[in-house]
Coordinates of C-alpha atoms in Angstrom, one line a residue:
Chain A
M1 CA 37.5 -3.0 -46.7
K2 CA 37.7 -1.4 -50.1
Y3 CA 41.2 0.1 -49.7
S4 CA 44.3 -1.0 -47.9
A5 CA 45.7 1.1 -45.0
Q6 CA 48.7 1.9 -47.1
A7 CA 46.5 3.2 -50.0
Y8 CA 44.7 5.6 -47.6
A9 CA 48.1 6.7 -46.2
D10 CA 49.5 7.3 -49.7
A11 CA 46.4 9.3 -50.7
L12 CA 46.5 11.5 -47.5
V13 CA 50.2 12.2 -48.0
E14 CA 49.7 13.0 -51.6
V15 CA 46.9 15.5 -50.9
L16 CA 48.8 17.1 -48.1
S17 CA 51.9 17.6 -50.2
E18 CA 50.0 19.0 -53.2
T19 CA 47.6 21.3 -51.4
K20 CA 49.1 24.1 -49.5
G21 CA 45.8 25.4 -48.2
D22 CA 43.4 24.4 -45.5
T23 CA 44.9 21.3 -43.8
E24 CA 42.1 21.2 -41.3
A25 CA 39.5 20.8 -44.0
I26 CA 41.6 18.1 -45.6
A27 CA 41.8 16.2 -42.3
R28 CA 38.1 16.6 -41.8
R29 CA 37.2 15.4 -45.2
F30 CA 39.7 12.5 -44.9
A31 CA 38.2 11.4 -41.6
E32 CA 34.7 11.5 -43.2
L33 CA 35.9 9.3 -46.1
V34 CA 37.4 6.7 -43.7
R35 CA 34.2 6.7 -41.7
R36 CA 32.0 6.4 -44.8
N37 CA 34.0 3.4 -46.0
G38 CA 33.6 1.7 -42.6
D39 CA 37.4 1.7 -41.9
T40 CA 37.4 3.7 -38.7
E41 CA 38.9 0.8 -36.8
R42 CA 42.0 1.0 -39.0
S43 CA 42.5 4.7 -38.5
D44 CA 45.5 4.2 -36.1
S45 CA 47.4 2.1 -38.6
I46 CA 46.4 4.5 -41.5
L47 CA 47.8 7.5 -39.6
S48 CA 50.9 5.6 -38.5
L49 CA 51.6 4.6 -42.1
A50 CA 50.9 8.2 -43.3
E51 CA 53.4 9.5 -40.7
R52 CA 56.0 7.0 -41.9
T53 CA 55.4 7.8 -45.6
L54 CA 55.6 11.5 -44.9
A55 CA 58.8 11.1 -42.9
R56 CA 60.4 8.9 -45.6
R57 CA 59.4 11.4 -48.3
E58 CA 61.1 14.2 -46.3
G59 CA 64.2 12.0 -46.0
G60 CA 63.7 11.0 -42.4
R61 CA 62.6 7.9 -40.4
V62 CA 60.0 7.1 -37.8
V63 CA 61.9 6.2 -34.6
L64 CA 59.9 4.6 -31.9
L65 CA 61.5 4.7 -28.4
E66 CA 59.9 2.4 -25.9
F67 CA 60.9 2.7 -22.2
A68 CA 60.0 0.5 -19.4
R69 CA 59.1 3.5 -17.3
A70 CA 58.2 7.1 -18.3
P71 CA 61.5 8.8 -19.3
R72 CA 62.5 12.3 -18.3
A73 CA 62.0 15.0 -21.0
E74 CA 65.7 15.6 -21.0
T75 CA 66.4 12.0 -21.9
I76 CA 64.2 12.2 -24.9
S77 CA 65.7 15.5 -26.1
E78 CA 69.2 14.1 -25.5
L79 CA 68.3 11.1 -27.7
A80 CA 66.7 13.3 -30.3
K81 CA 69.9 15.3 -30.7
R82 CA 71.6 12.1 -31.8
L83 CA 69.1 11.4 -34.5
N84 CA 68.5 13.0 -37.9
E85 CA 66.5 16.3 -37.7
K86 CA 64.0 15.0 -40.2
D87 CA 63.3 11.8 -38.1
V88 CA 59.9 11.6 -36.5
I89 CA 60.3 10.4 -32.8
E90 CA 57.6 8.6 -31.1
T91 CA 57.8 7.5 -27.4
R92 CA 55.8 4.9 -25.6
V93 CA 55.9 3.4 -22.1
A94 CA 56.1 -0.4 -22.2
P95 CA 56.2 -1.9 -18.7
E96 CA 56.6 -5.4 -20.2
L97 CA 60.2 -4.4 -21.1
I98 CA 60.9 -4.6 -17.3
A99 CA 63.9 -2.2 -17.6
G100 CA 65.8 -0.4 -20.3
V101 CA 64.8 0.8 -23.8
R102 CA 63.8 -0.7 -27.1
I103 CA 64.3 1.3 -30.3
T104 CA 62.4 0.5 -33.5
I105 CA 63.1 2.3 -36.8
D106 CA 60.4 2.5 -39.4
G107 CA 58.7 -0.5 -37.8
G108 CA 61.2 -2.8 -39.5
S109 CA 64.4 -2.7 -37.5
E110 CA 64.8 -3.1 -33.8
L111 CA 67.6 -2.5 -31.2
D112 CA 66.4 -4.2 -28.0
L113 CA 68.3 -2.9 -25.0
S114 CA 65.6 -3.9 -22.5
L115 CA 66.0 -6.5 -19.7
R116 CA 63.2 -8.5 -21.2
G117 CA 65.2 -8.8 -24.5
K118 CA 68.3 -9.7 -22.5
L119 CA 66.5 -12.4 -20.6
K120 CA 65.0 -13.8 -23.8
R121 CA 68.5 -14.0 -25.4
L122 CA 69.8 -15.6 -22.3
F123 CA 67.2 -18.4 -22.3
S124 CA 67.3 -18.9 -26.1
S125 CA 71.1 -19.3 -26.0
R126 CA 70.6 -22.1 -23.4
N127 CA 68.2 -24.1 -25.7
Chain B
M1 CA 70.8 -29.5 -4.0
S2 CA 68.9 -26.2 -4.5
Y3 CA 72.1 -24.4 -3.6
E4 CA 73.9 -26.1 -6.5
I5 CA 71.1 -25.2 -8.9
I6 CA 71.3 -21.5 -7.8
Q7 CA 75.1 -21.6 -8.2
K8 CA 74.7 -23.1 -11.7
I9 CA 72.2 -20.4 -12.8
K10 CA 74.5 -17.7 -11.4
R11 CA 77.4 -19.2 -13.4
E12 CA 75.3 -19.3 -16.5
I13 CA 74.3 -15.6 -16.1
A14 CA 77.9 -14.6 -15.4
E15 CA 79.1 -16.4 -18.5
F16 CA 76.4 -15.0 -20.7
K17 CA 77.7 -12.6 -23.2
D18 CA 75.0 -10.4 -24.6
D19 CA 75.5 -8.7 -27.9
P20 CA 72.4 -6.7 -28.7
A21 CA 72.3 -5.8 -32.4
L22 CA 69.9 -4.1 -34.8
R23 CA 67.6 -6.8 -36.1
S24 CA 64.8 -7.0 -38.6
V25 CA 61.3 -7.0 -37.1
G26 CA 57.7 -6.7 -38.1
T27 CA 54.3 -6.0 -36.6
V28 CA 51.0 -7.9 -36.9
V29 CA 48.5 -5.6 -38.5
E30 CA 45.7 -8.0 -39.2
V31 CA 44.9 -11.4 -37.8
G32 CA 42.0 -13.9 -38.2
D33 CA 41.2 -17.4 -39.4
G34 CA 44.8 -18.6 -38.7
I35 CA 46.2 -15.9 -41.0
A36 CA 48.3 -12.9 -39.9
K37 CA 49.3 -10.0 -42.0
I38 CA 52.6 -8.5 -41.0
S39 CA 54.1 -5.2 -41.8
G40 CA 57.9 -4.7 -41.7
L41 CA 60.3 -7.7 -42.0
S42 CA 61.3 -6.5 -45.4
E43 CA 64.1 -9.1 -45.6
A44 CA 61.9 -12.2 -44.9
L45 CA 62.3 -15.2 -47.2
S46 CA 59.5 -17.0 -48.8
Q47 CA 58.5 -20.0 -46.5
E48 CA 60.6 -18.6 -43.7
L49 CA 59.7 -19.6 -40.2
L50 CA 58.6 -16.6 -38.2
S51 CA 58.1 -16.1 -34.5
I52 CA 55.2 -14.0 -33.3
E53 CA 55.8 -12.7 -29.7
T54 CA 52.4 -12.8 -28.0
A55 CA 51.5 -12.1 -24.4
S56 CA 51.4 -15.9 -23.8
G57 CA 54.7 -16.7 -25.5
A58 CA 56.2 -17.2 -29.0
V59 CA 53.9 -18.6 -31.7
P60 CA 55.4 -19.9 -34.9
A61 CA 54.2 -18.8 -38.4
I62 CA 55.3 -19.2 -42.0
A63 CA 55.9 -16.3 -44.4
F64 CA 53.5 -17.5 -47.1
S65 CA 53.0 -14.6 -49.5
L66 CA 55.5 -11.8 -49.8
E67 CA 53.7 -8.6 -50.9
E68 CA 54.8 -5.1 -51.5
Q69 CA 53.5 -3.7 -48.2
F70 CA 52.7 -6.8 -46.1
I71 CA 53.7 -10.4 -45.5
G72 CA 50.8 -12.9 -45.5
S73 CA 51.7 -15.6 -43.0
I74 CA 50.0 -18.7 -41.8
I75 CA 50.0 -19.2 -38.0
L76 CA 51.1 -22.7 -36.9
G77 CA 50.4 -22.5 -33.2
D78 CA 47.5 -21.2 -31.1
A79 CA 46.2 -18.4 -33.3
S80 CA 43.8 -17.1 -30.5
G81 CA 46.8 -15.7 -28.6
V82 CA 48.0 -13.5 -31.5
S83 CA 46.8 -9.9 -31.6
V84 CA 47.3 -6.8 -33.7
G85 CA 50.5 -5.0 -32.7
D86 CA 52.4 -8.2 -31.7
R87 CA 56.0 -8.1 -32.7
V88 CA 57.3 -10.6 -35.3
S89 CA 60.9 -11.7 -35.9
G90 CA 62.4 -13.9 -38.6
T91 CA 64.5 -17.0 -37.9
K92 CA 66.2 -17.3 -41.3
E93 CA 65.1 -20.9 -41.3
V94 CA 62.6 -22.8 -43.4
L95 CA 60.1 -25.1 -41.8
S96 CA 61.5 -28.6 -41.1
V97 CA 60.5 -31.8 -39.4
P98 CA 62.7 -34.2 -37.3
V99 CA 63.2 -37.5 -39.2
G100 CA 64.8 -40.8 -38.3
M101 CA 64.0 -44.5 -37.9
E102 CA 62.5 -43.6 -34.5
L103 CA 59.5 -42.3 -36.3
L104 CA 58.4 -45.8 -37.3
G105 CA 55.3 -46.9 -35.5
R106 CA 54.5 -43.4 -34.4
V107 CA 51.7 -40.9 -35.2
V108 CA 53.0 -37.4 -35.7
S109 CA 51.6 -34.0 -36.5
P110 CA 52.7 -32.1 -39.7
L111 CA 55.2 -30.2 -37.4
G112 CA 56.7 -33.5 -36.3
L113 CA 55.2 -33.5 -32.8
P114 CA 54.0 -36.9 -31.3
L115 CA 50.2 -37.4 -31.2
D116 CA 50.1 -40.9 -30.0
G117 CA 51.0 -40.4 -26.3
K118 CA 54.0 -42.8 -26.7
G119 CA 56.4 -40.2 -25.3
V120 CA 59.2 -38.2 -27.0
L121 CA 60.2 -39.1 -30.5
F122 CA 64.0 -38.6 -30.3
A123 CA 66.5 -38.6 -27.5
E124 CA 68.1 -35.2 -26.9
G125 CA 70.3 -34.1 -29.8
K126 CA 69.2 -37.0 -32.0
G127 CA 67.1 -36.8 -35.2
E128 CA 68.0 -35.0 -38.3
R129 CA 65.7 -32.2 -39.6
Y130 CA 64.5 -32.4 -43.2
P131 CA 62.8 -29.3 -44.8
L132 CA 59.2 -29.6 -45.8
E133 CA 59.9 -27.9 -49.1
R134 CA 62.7 -29.4 -51.1
A135 CA 63.5 -29.5 -54.8
A136 CA 62.7 -32.8 -56.4
P137 CA 65.6 -35.1 -57.6
N138 CA 66.8 -34.0 -61.0
V139 CA 66.8 -36.1 -64.2
V140 CA 70.4 -37.1 -63.8
S141 CA 69.9 -38.5 -60.3
R142 CA 66.9 -40.7 -61.3
E143 CA 66.7 -44.2 -62.6
S144 CA 63.9 -45.9 -64.4
V145 CA 61.3 -47.8 -62.4
K146 CA 62.1 -51.5 -62.4
V147 CA 61.5 -53.0 -59.0
P148 CA 57.9 -54.1 -58.3
L149 CA 55.9 -52.8 -55.4
H150 CA 53.3 -55.4 -54.9
S151 CA 49.9 -54.4 -53.6
G152 CA 48.7 -57.8 -52.7
V153 CA 45.5 -57.0 -54.7
K154 CA 45.2 -59.4 -57.7
A155 CA 43.6 -56.9 -60.1
I156 CA 46.3 -54.3 -59.4
D157 CA 49.4 -56.6 -59.5
A158 CA 48.1 -58.3 -62.6
M159 CA 46.8 -55.4 -64.7
I160 CA 47.9 -52.1 -63.2
P161 CA 51.4 -53.0 -61.7
V162 CA 53.1 -50.4 -59.6
G163 CA 56.9 -50.0 -59.4
R164 CA 59.1 -48.6 -56.7
G165 CA 59.5 -44.9 -57.4
Q166 CA 56.2 -44.6 -59.3
R167 CA 53.3 -42.2 -58.7
E168 CA 50.0 -44.0 -59.0
L169 CA 46.8 -42.1 -58.3
I170 CA 43.9 -43.8 -56.6
I171 CA 40.7 -42.1 -57.7
G172 CA 37.0 -42.6 -57.1
D173 CA 33.9 -41.4 -55.4
R174 CA 33.4 -41.4 -51.7
Q175 CA 32.9 -44.8 -50.1
T176 CA 34.4 -46.8 -53.0
G177 CA 37.3 -48.3 -51.1
K178 CA 40.2 -45.9 -52.0
T179 CA 41.7 -45.9 -48.5
A180 CA 41.3 -49.7 -48.3
V181 CA 43.3 -50.2 -51.5
A182 CA 46.1 -47.9 -50.2
L183 CA 46.1 -49.7 -46.9
D184 CA 46.4 -53.1 -48.7
F185 CA 49.6 -51.7 -50.3
I186 CA 50.9 -50.9 -46.8
L187 CA 49.9 -54.2 -45.3
N188 CA 51.4 -56.2 -48.1
Q189 CA 54.9 -54.6 -47.5
K190 CA 55.2 -56.8 -44.4
A191 CA 56.4 -59.7 -46.5
D192 CA 57.6 -59.2 -50.0
P193 CA 60.5 -61.7 -50.1
G194 CA 63.7 -61.0 -52.0
R195 CA 63.3 -57.3 -52.0
P196 CA 64.3 -54.6 -49.5
Q197 CA 61.7 -53.6 -46.9
V198 CA 59.5 -50.8 -48.0
Y199 CA 58.9 -48.2 -45.2
C200 CA 55.5 -46.6 -45.4
V201 CA 54.2 -43.1 -44.6
Y202 CA 50.4 -42.6 -44.4
V203 CA 49.4 -38.9 -44.5
A204 CA 45.8 -38.3 -43.4
V205 CA 44.6 -34.9 -44.6
G206 CA 41.2 -33.7 -43.4
Q207 CA 40.1 -37.1 -42.3
K208 CA 37.8 -37.8 -39.3
N209 CA 39.8 -38.5 -36.1
S210 CA 37.8 -41.7 -35.7
K211 CA 38.9 -42.9 -39.1
I212 CA 42.5 -42.2 -38.4
A213 CA 42.3 -44.0 -35.1
K214 CA 40.8 -47.0 -36.8
I215 CA 43.5 -47.0 -39.5
V216 CA 46.2 -46.9 -36.8
S217 CA 44.7 -49.7 -34.9
D218 CA 44.2 -51.8 -38.1
L219 CA 47.9 -51.3 -39.0
E220 CA 49.0 -52.1 -35.4
R221 CA 46.9 -55.3 -35.3
A222 CA 48.3 -56.4 -38.6
G223 CA 51.9 -55.7 -37.5
A224 CA 52.3 -53.1 -40.2
L225 CA 52.7 -50.1 -37.9
E226 CA 56.3 -51.1 -37.0
Y227 CA 57.4 -50.0 -40.5
T228 CA 54.9 -47.2 -40.9
V229 CA 54.7 -43.5 -39.9
V230 CA 51.3 -41.8 -39.7
V231 CA 51.2 -38.1 -40.3
S232 CA 47.9 -36.8 -39.1
A233 CA 46.2 -33.5 -39.9
P234 CA 42.5 -34.4 -39.2
A235 CA 39.4 -32.4 -40.1
S236 CA 39.7 -30.6 -36.7
A237 CA 43.2 -29.3 -37.5
S238 CA 43.6 -25.8 -39.0
A239 CA 43.8 -25.4 -42.8
S240 CA 47.5 -24.5 -42.4
L241 CA 48.3 -27.8 -40.8
Q242 CA 46.2 -29.7 -43.4
Y243 CA 48.2 -27.8 -46.1
L244 CA 51.5 -28.7 -44.6
A245 CA 50.8 -32.4 -43.8
P246 CA 51.6 -33.9 -47.3
F247 CA 54.9 -31.9 -47.4
A248 CA 55.8 -33.2 -43.9
G249 CA 55.0 -36.7 -45.1
A250 CA 57.2 -36.2 -48.2
A251 CA 60.1 -35.0 -46.0
I252 CA 59.8 -38.1 -43.9
G253 CA 59.6 -40.3 -47.0
E254 CA 62.7 -38.5 -48.5
Y255 CA 64.6 -39.4 -45.3
F256 CA 64.2 -43.1 -46.2
M257 CA 64.8 -42.5 -49.9
Y258 CA 68.0 -40.5 -49.5
N259 CA 69.3 -43.1 -47.1
G260 CA 69.1 -45.8 -49.7
K261 CA 65.9 -47.3 -48.6
D262 CA 62.6 -47.9 -50.3
A263 CA 59.6 -45.9 -49.1
L264 CA 55.9 -45.7 -49.9
I265 CA 53.8 -42.6 -49.2
V266 CA 50.0 -42.4 -49.3
Y267 CA 48.4 -39.0 -49.4
D268 CA 44.8 -39.4 -48.2
D269 CA 43.6 -37.3 -49.8
L270 CA 44.8 -34.5 -52.1
S271 CA 41.3 -33.2 -52.8
K272 CA 41.1 -32.0 -49.2
H273 CA 44.6 -30.8 -49.4
A274 CA 43.6 -28.6 -52.4
D275 CA 40.6 -27.4 -50.4
S276 CA 42.8 -26.3 -47.5
Y277 CA 45.2 -24.5 -49.9
R278 CA 42.2 -22.8 -51.5
E279 CA 41.0 -21.7 -48.1
L280 CA 44.4 -20.2 -47.2
S281 CA 44.8 -18.5 -50.5
L282 CA 41.4 -16.9 -50.4
L283 CA 42.0 -15.7 -46.8
L284 CA 45.3 -14.2 -48.1
R285 CA 43.3 -12.5 -50.9
R286 CA 45.1 -14.2 -53.7
S287 CA 43.2 -14.1 -57.0
P288 CA 40.8 -17.0 -57.3
G289 CA 40.8 -19.0 -60.5
R290 CA 38.8 -21.9 -61.8
E291 CA 36.6 -23.4 -59.0
A292 CA 38.1 -20.6 -56.8
Y293 CA 41.4 -22.4 -56.6
P294 CA 44.5 -20.2 -56.8
G295 CA 46.5 -20.1 -60.0
D296 CA 49.3 -22.2 -58.6
I297 CA 47.2 -25.2 -57.5
F298 CA 48.8 -27.3 -60.3
Y299 CA 52.3 -26.4 -59.1
L300 CA 51.3 -27.3 -55.5
H301 CA 50.6 -30.9 -56.4
S302 CA 53.3 -31.3 -59.1
R303 CA 56.1 -30.1 -56.9
L304 CA 54.8 -32.5 -54.1
L305 CA 54.5 -35.5 -56.4
E306 CA 57.7 -34.9 -58.3
R307 CA 59.5 -35.6 -55.1
A308 CA 58.7 -39.3 -55.6
A309 CA 61.5 -40.9 -57.4
K310 CA 63.8 -43.9 -57.9
L311 CA 67.3 -42.7 -57.3
D312 CA 70.3 -44.1 -59.2
R313 CA 72.9 -46.3 -57.5
E314 CA 75.4 -43.4 -57.0
R315 CA 72.8 -41.7 -54.8
G316 CA 72.0 -44.8 -52.8
G317 CA 69.4 -46.4 -55.0
G318 CA 66.5 -45.5 -52.7
S319 CA 63.0 -44.9 -53.9
L320 CA 59.9 -43.1 -52.9
T321 CA 56.6 -44.3 -54.3
A322 CA 53.6 -42.0 -54.1
L323 CA 50.0 -43.1 -53.9
P324 CA 47.9 -39.9 -53.9
I325 CA 44.2 -40.3 -53.4
I326 CA 41.6 -38.1 -55.1
E327 CA 37.9 -38.1 -54.3
T328 CA 35.7 -37.4 -57.2
K329 CA 32.1 -36.1 -57.1
L330 CA 29.5 -38.3 -58.9
G331 CA 32.4 -40.0 -60.8
D332 CA 33.4 -36.8 -62.6
V333 CA 37.1 -37.4 -63.4
S334 CA 37.1 -34.3 -65.6
A335 CA 36.9 -31.9 -62.7
Y336 CA 39.8 -29.5 -62.1
I337 CA 41.8 -31.2 -59.3
P338 CA 41.3 -34.8 -60.7
T339 CA 42.5 -33.8 -64.2
N340 CA 45.5 -32.0 -62.7
V341 CA 46.6 -35.0 -60.6
I342 CA 45.9 -37.5 -63.4
S343 CA 48.2 -35.6 -65.6
I344 CA 50.9 -35.4 -63.0
T345 CA 50.9 -39.1 -62.0
D346 CA 52.2 -42.2 -63.8
G347 CA 48.8 -43.8 -64.0
Q348 CA 45.6 -44.2 -62.0
I349 CA 43.5 -46.9 -60.3
Y350 CA 39.9 -45.9 -60.9
L351 CA 37.4 -47.2 -58.4
E352 CA 33.8 -47.1 -59.5
D353 CA 30.7 -46.6 -57.4
A354 CA 28.5 -48.9 -59.6
L355 CA 31.0 -51.8 -59.4
F356 CA 31.2 -51.3 -55.6
H357 CA 27.5 -51.7 -55.2
Q358 CA 27.4 -54.7 -57.5
G359 CA 29.6 -56.4 -54.9
I360 CA 32.8 -56.3 -57.0
R361 CA 35.5 -55.4 -54.5
P362 CA 38.0 -53.9 -55.0
A363 CA 35.7 -51.9 -57.3
I364 CA 38.5 -51.3 -59.9
N365 CA 37.4 -50.3 -63.3
V366 CA 40.2 -52.0 -65.3
G367 CA 39.2 -50.2 -68.5
L368 CA 39.8 -46.7 -67.1
S369 CA 42.8 -47.8 -64.8
V370 CA 46.3 -47.6 -66.2
S371 CA 49.9 -47.9 -65.1
R372 CA 52.3 -46.1 -67.4
V373 CA 55.6 -47.3 -66.0
G374 CA 54.8 -50.2 -63.8
S375 CA 54.8 -52.9 -66.4
A376 CA 58.6 -52.7 -66.6
A377 CA 58.6 -53.6 -62.9
Q378 CA 56.2 -56.5 -63.1
T379 CA 57.7 -59.9 -62.2
K380 CA 58.1 -62.3 -65.1
A381 CA 55.8 -64.9 -63.6
M382 CA 53.0 -62.3 -63.3
K383 CA 53.6 -61.0 -66.8
K384 CA 53.4 -64.5 -68.2
V385 CA 50.3 -65.4 -66.4
A386 CA 48.3 -62.2 -66.6
G387 CA 49.1 -61.1 -70.1
R388 CA 45.7 -62.3 -71.4
L389 CA 43.7 -61.1 -68.5
R390 CA 43.2 -57.5 -69.5
L391 CA 42.2 -58.6 -73.1
E392 CA 39.7 -61.2 -71.9
L393 CA 38.1 -58.7 -69.5
A394 CA 37.9 -56.1 -72.2
Q395 CA 36.1 -58.5 -74.5
F396 CA 33.8 -59.4 -71.6
R397 CA 33.0 -55.7 -71.0
E398 CA 32.0 -55.3 -74.7
L399 CA 29.5 -58.1 -74.3
A400 CA 28.4 -57.4 -70.7
A401 CA 25.4 -55.4 -71.9
F402 CA 24.0 -58.7 -73.4
V403 CA 24.3 -60.7 -70.2
Q404 CA 20.6 -60.5 -69.5
F405 CA 19.8 -62.1 -72.9
A406 CA 22.4 -64.9 -72.4
S407 CA 19.9 -67.6 -73.4
D408 CA 19.4 -66.1 -76.8
L409 CA 23.1 -65.8 -77.6
D410 CA 25.3 -68.1 -79.6
E411 CA 27.6 -70.6 -77.9
H412 CA 30.8 -68.6 -78.5
T413 CA 29.4 -65.4 -77.0
R414 CA 27.9 -67.2 -74.1
K415 CA 31.3 -68.9 -73.3
R416 CA 33.0 -65.5 -73.4
I417 CA 30.4 -64.0 -71.0
S418 CA 30.7 -66.8 -68.5
R419 CA 34.5 -66.6 -68.7
G420 CA 34.4 -62.9 -68.0
E421 CA 32.1 -63.5 -65.1
L422 CA 34.4 -66.1 -63.8
L423 CA 37.5 -63.8 -64.1
T424 CA 35.6 -61.0 -62.4
E425 CA 34.8 -63.4 -59.5
V426 CA 38.5 -64.5 -59.4
L427 CA 39.6 -60.9 -59.0
K428 CA 37.3 -60.2 -56.1
Q429 CA 39.2 -59.8 -52.8
V430 CA 38.3 -58.7 -49.3
D431 CA 39.8 -55.6 -47.6
G432 CA 42.9 -56.0 -45.5
D433 CA 43.8 -59.4 -46.8
P434 CA 46.5 -58.9 -49.4
L435 CA 47.9 -61.9 -51.1
P436 CA 51.6 -62.6 -51.7
F437 CA 52.4 -62.3 -55.4
Y438 CA 53.3 -66.0 -55.8
F439 CA 49.9 -67.0 -54.6
E440 CA 48.4 -64.4 -56.9
V441 CA 50.2 -66.1 -59.8
V442 CA 48.9 -69.5 -58.7
E443 CA 45.3 -68.3 -58.6
L444 CA 45.4 -66.4 -61.9
Y445 CA 47.2 -69.3 -63.6
A446 CA 44.4 -71.7 -62.6
A447 CA 41.7 -69.2 -63.7
L448 CA 43.2 -68.3 -67.0
N449 CA 44.1 -71.9 -68.0
G450 CA 40.6 -73.2 -67.7
Y451 CA 40.9 -75.0 -64.4
L452 CA 38.0 -73.1 -62.9
D453 CA 35.7 -73.3 -65.9
D454 CA 33.6 -76.0 -64.5
I455 CA 33.4 -74.5 -61.0
P456 CA 30.1 -72.8 -60.2
K457 CA 30.5 -69.0 -59.6
E458 CA 29.5 -69.2 -56.0
E459 CA 32.2 -71.8 -55.3
V460 CA 35.1 -69.9 -56.9
R461 CA 36.2 -68.2 -53.7
A462 CA 36.2 -71.4 -51.7
F463 CA 38.1 -73.2 -54.5
Q464 CA 40.8 -70.5 -54.6
K465 CA 41.2 -70.5 -50.9
G466 CA 41.6 -74.3 -50.8
L467 CA 44.0 -74.2 -53.7
I468 CA 46.3 -71.7 -52.0
E469 CA 46.3 -73.7 -48.8
Y470 CA 47.0 -76.9 -50.7
V471 CA 49.8 -75.5 -52.8
G472 CA 51.3 -73.7 -49.8
A473 CA 51.3 -76.9 -47.7
R474 CA 52.2 -79.5 -50.3
H475 CA 54.1 -77.7 -53.0
D476 CA 56.2 -75.3 -51.2
S477 CA 59.5 -76.6 -52.6
D478 CA 58.5 -77.1 -56.2
V479 CA 56.1 -74.3 -56.8
V480 CA 56.0 -71.6 -54.1
E481 CA 59.8 -71.4 -53.4
P482 CA 60.9 -71.1 -57.1
L483 CA 58.3 -68.4 -57.7
R484 CA 59.2 -66.6 -54.5
S485 CA 63.0 -66.7 -55.2
S486 CA 63.2 -66.1 -58.9
G487 CA 59.9 -64.3 -59.6
A488 CA 59.7 -66.3 -62.8
L489 CA 57.5 -69.2 -64.0
D490 CA 59.9 -71.5 -65.8
E491 CA 58.9 -74.7 -67.5
T492 CA 59.7 -76.9 -64.5
T493 CA 57.7 -74.7 -62.1
E494 CA 54.8 -74.5 -64.5
G495 CA 54.8 -78.3 -64.9
A496 CA 54.8 -78.6 -61.1
L497 CA 52.0 -76.0 -60.8
K498 CA 49.8 -77.8 -63.3
K499 CA 50.3 -81.1 -61.4
A500 CA 49.5 -79.3 -58.1
I501 CA 46.3 -77.9 -59.5
D502 CA 45.2 -81.2 -61.1
S503 CA 45.8 -83.1 -57.9
Y504 CA 43.9 -80.4 -55.9
R505 CA 41.0 -80.7 -58.3
S506 CA 40.9 -84.5 -57.9
I507 CA 41.0 -84.3 -54.1
R508 CA 38.2 -81.7 -54.2
K509 CA 36.0 -84.0 -56.2

């Protein structure tokens, strides 16, 4: 592991913002670099960090919406309207939430409106 | 019955007011070897207790190094359950252990959990919590060391006296009796008349489980476990627990100190503690320095040992005496960790491999051992009796090389050598049999005033044993009691002691 995931992400965002040309070629060369350095296993975290960095640079945030069950498309578009235009919205189905939704902003702040979170708060308040 | 329980649960749920709010979270991005790297949690505090939500439940961790992008944390629970992607939340609390008198006689983990199978430590709601990391008492709140902490080992109490609140290092190669000396200190606190009880904390870091079990059973057999707490982080424990153990022990010791009591803490040993810290630091990719230890290894031990203190009367007058142990390799006291700890402590008891194998036990090298503050705490009787001891032994050491040519030496040198040999014999003592200080005074008085000069070397031990029994049985009121109560050897007591030794010698003949 020569470089941290954040270093890869910063490099990718820098190249993408400076080069207006062939993004496909940039992506191909970047994937080749990651593979050559033996960091393919970390590609998910590199891309998620790149996405976050890009969103932040554009003045937005990465908002992760986790639902206990697959939401309807209208629900997501309704929620998206209430967020900033520049925000990047990711959705995920997380059955472990039992019911409800959990919203995570930039991987650092969380609003847990799920049943699982509620049960956890109920039990921790009794201890 | 079940109906009542269901009703109670229903009531609890009905009364529960949920107030979900935006909270700070992080995600595990890397995990292995008891270490987790966490992204997010940008408001985490250094040393904050974190909670990792794994599939099998919450696992505690400590925010260890705060970096620009990540937090390096050490996992305190079962690390095998932690996986990449697990959510982490902060608690806004630093790690602490429950403390109280209930800990006496117990064996606990560095997290304050019982390990001895004797049940829960505290009744519900009882037991204060003391943080593992706490600033040492400042200069204003301290008092100079002036009350002795007797070890029961003649060589130590006579030449390297330790006072309450002092930090005295026990250093030596493996198998030279370092732990035995520290345990003698603990055993001797059972009966030190005229002074408050000293509560002891024995911290085992990276020791074999069998050794810890033996120490606990030895303490129990000698009745010393009732005033002792054992903090155990054996070799089988993770590096993080071994790193935390001395700090947990210090927190327990501080409970006694801040409550006006005297406490003694043994760190057995800080070499292994430094190794565990090195392991954690390397796993967290901190820059390695000399011998691959991180740059703050000195601060690690100085902040730990600075917590030992003698508090002034306004703050209760309690004390915490620290006996750190350091294992050297091939007697090299100039290695990195030994020199660090030597410079932090107020003196050292140096145990030598060669002396140990010559049968001199405890194998204390009195030339290299020193106590920088303890002499102010030495009892008057001991000071009066042992004043000449160090000088006579130093003179003997100078001539020791000529012992094998003894027949060719002049009368004066020969006398000095035989006297040195006699004193070395007098200072020999078996493990686990500490002597009350008043009997140490009696033995040393007899040896230093020539009463043993005509006793053959091989009979010295039997003579001393008989003398102690005789003085204890026949001269309790005129020798033992005045020494015990005043700690001084006045003219009357000295006269009585001389008579007692003379009469014992005449009986023995």
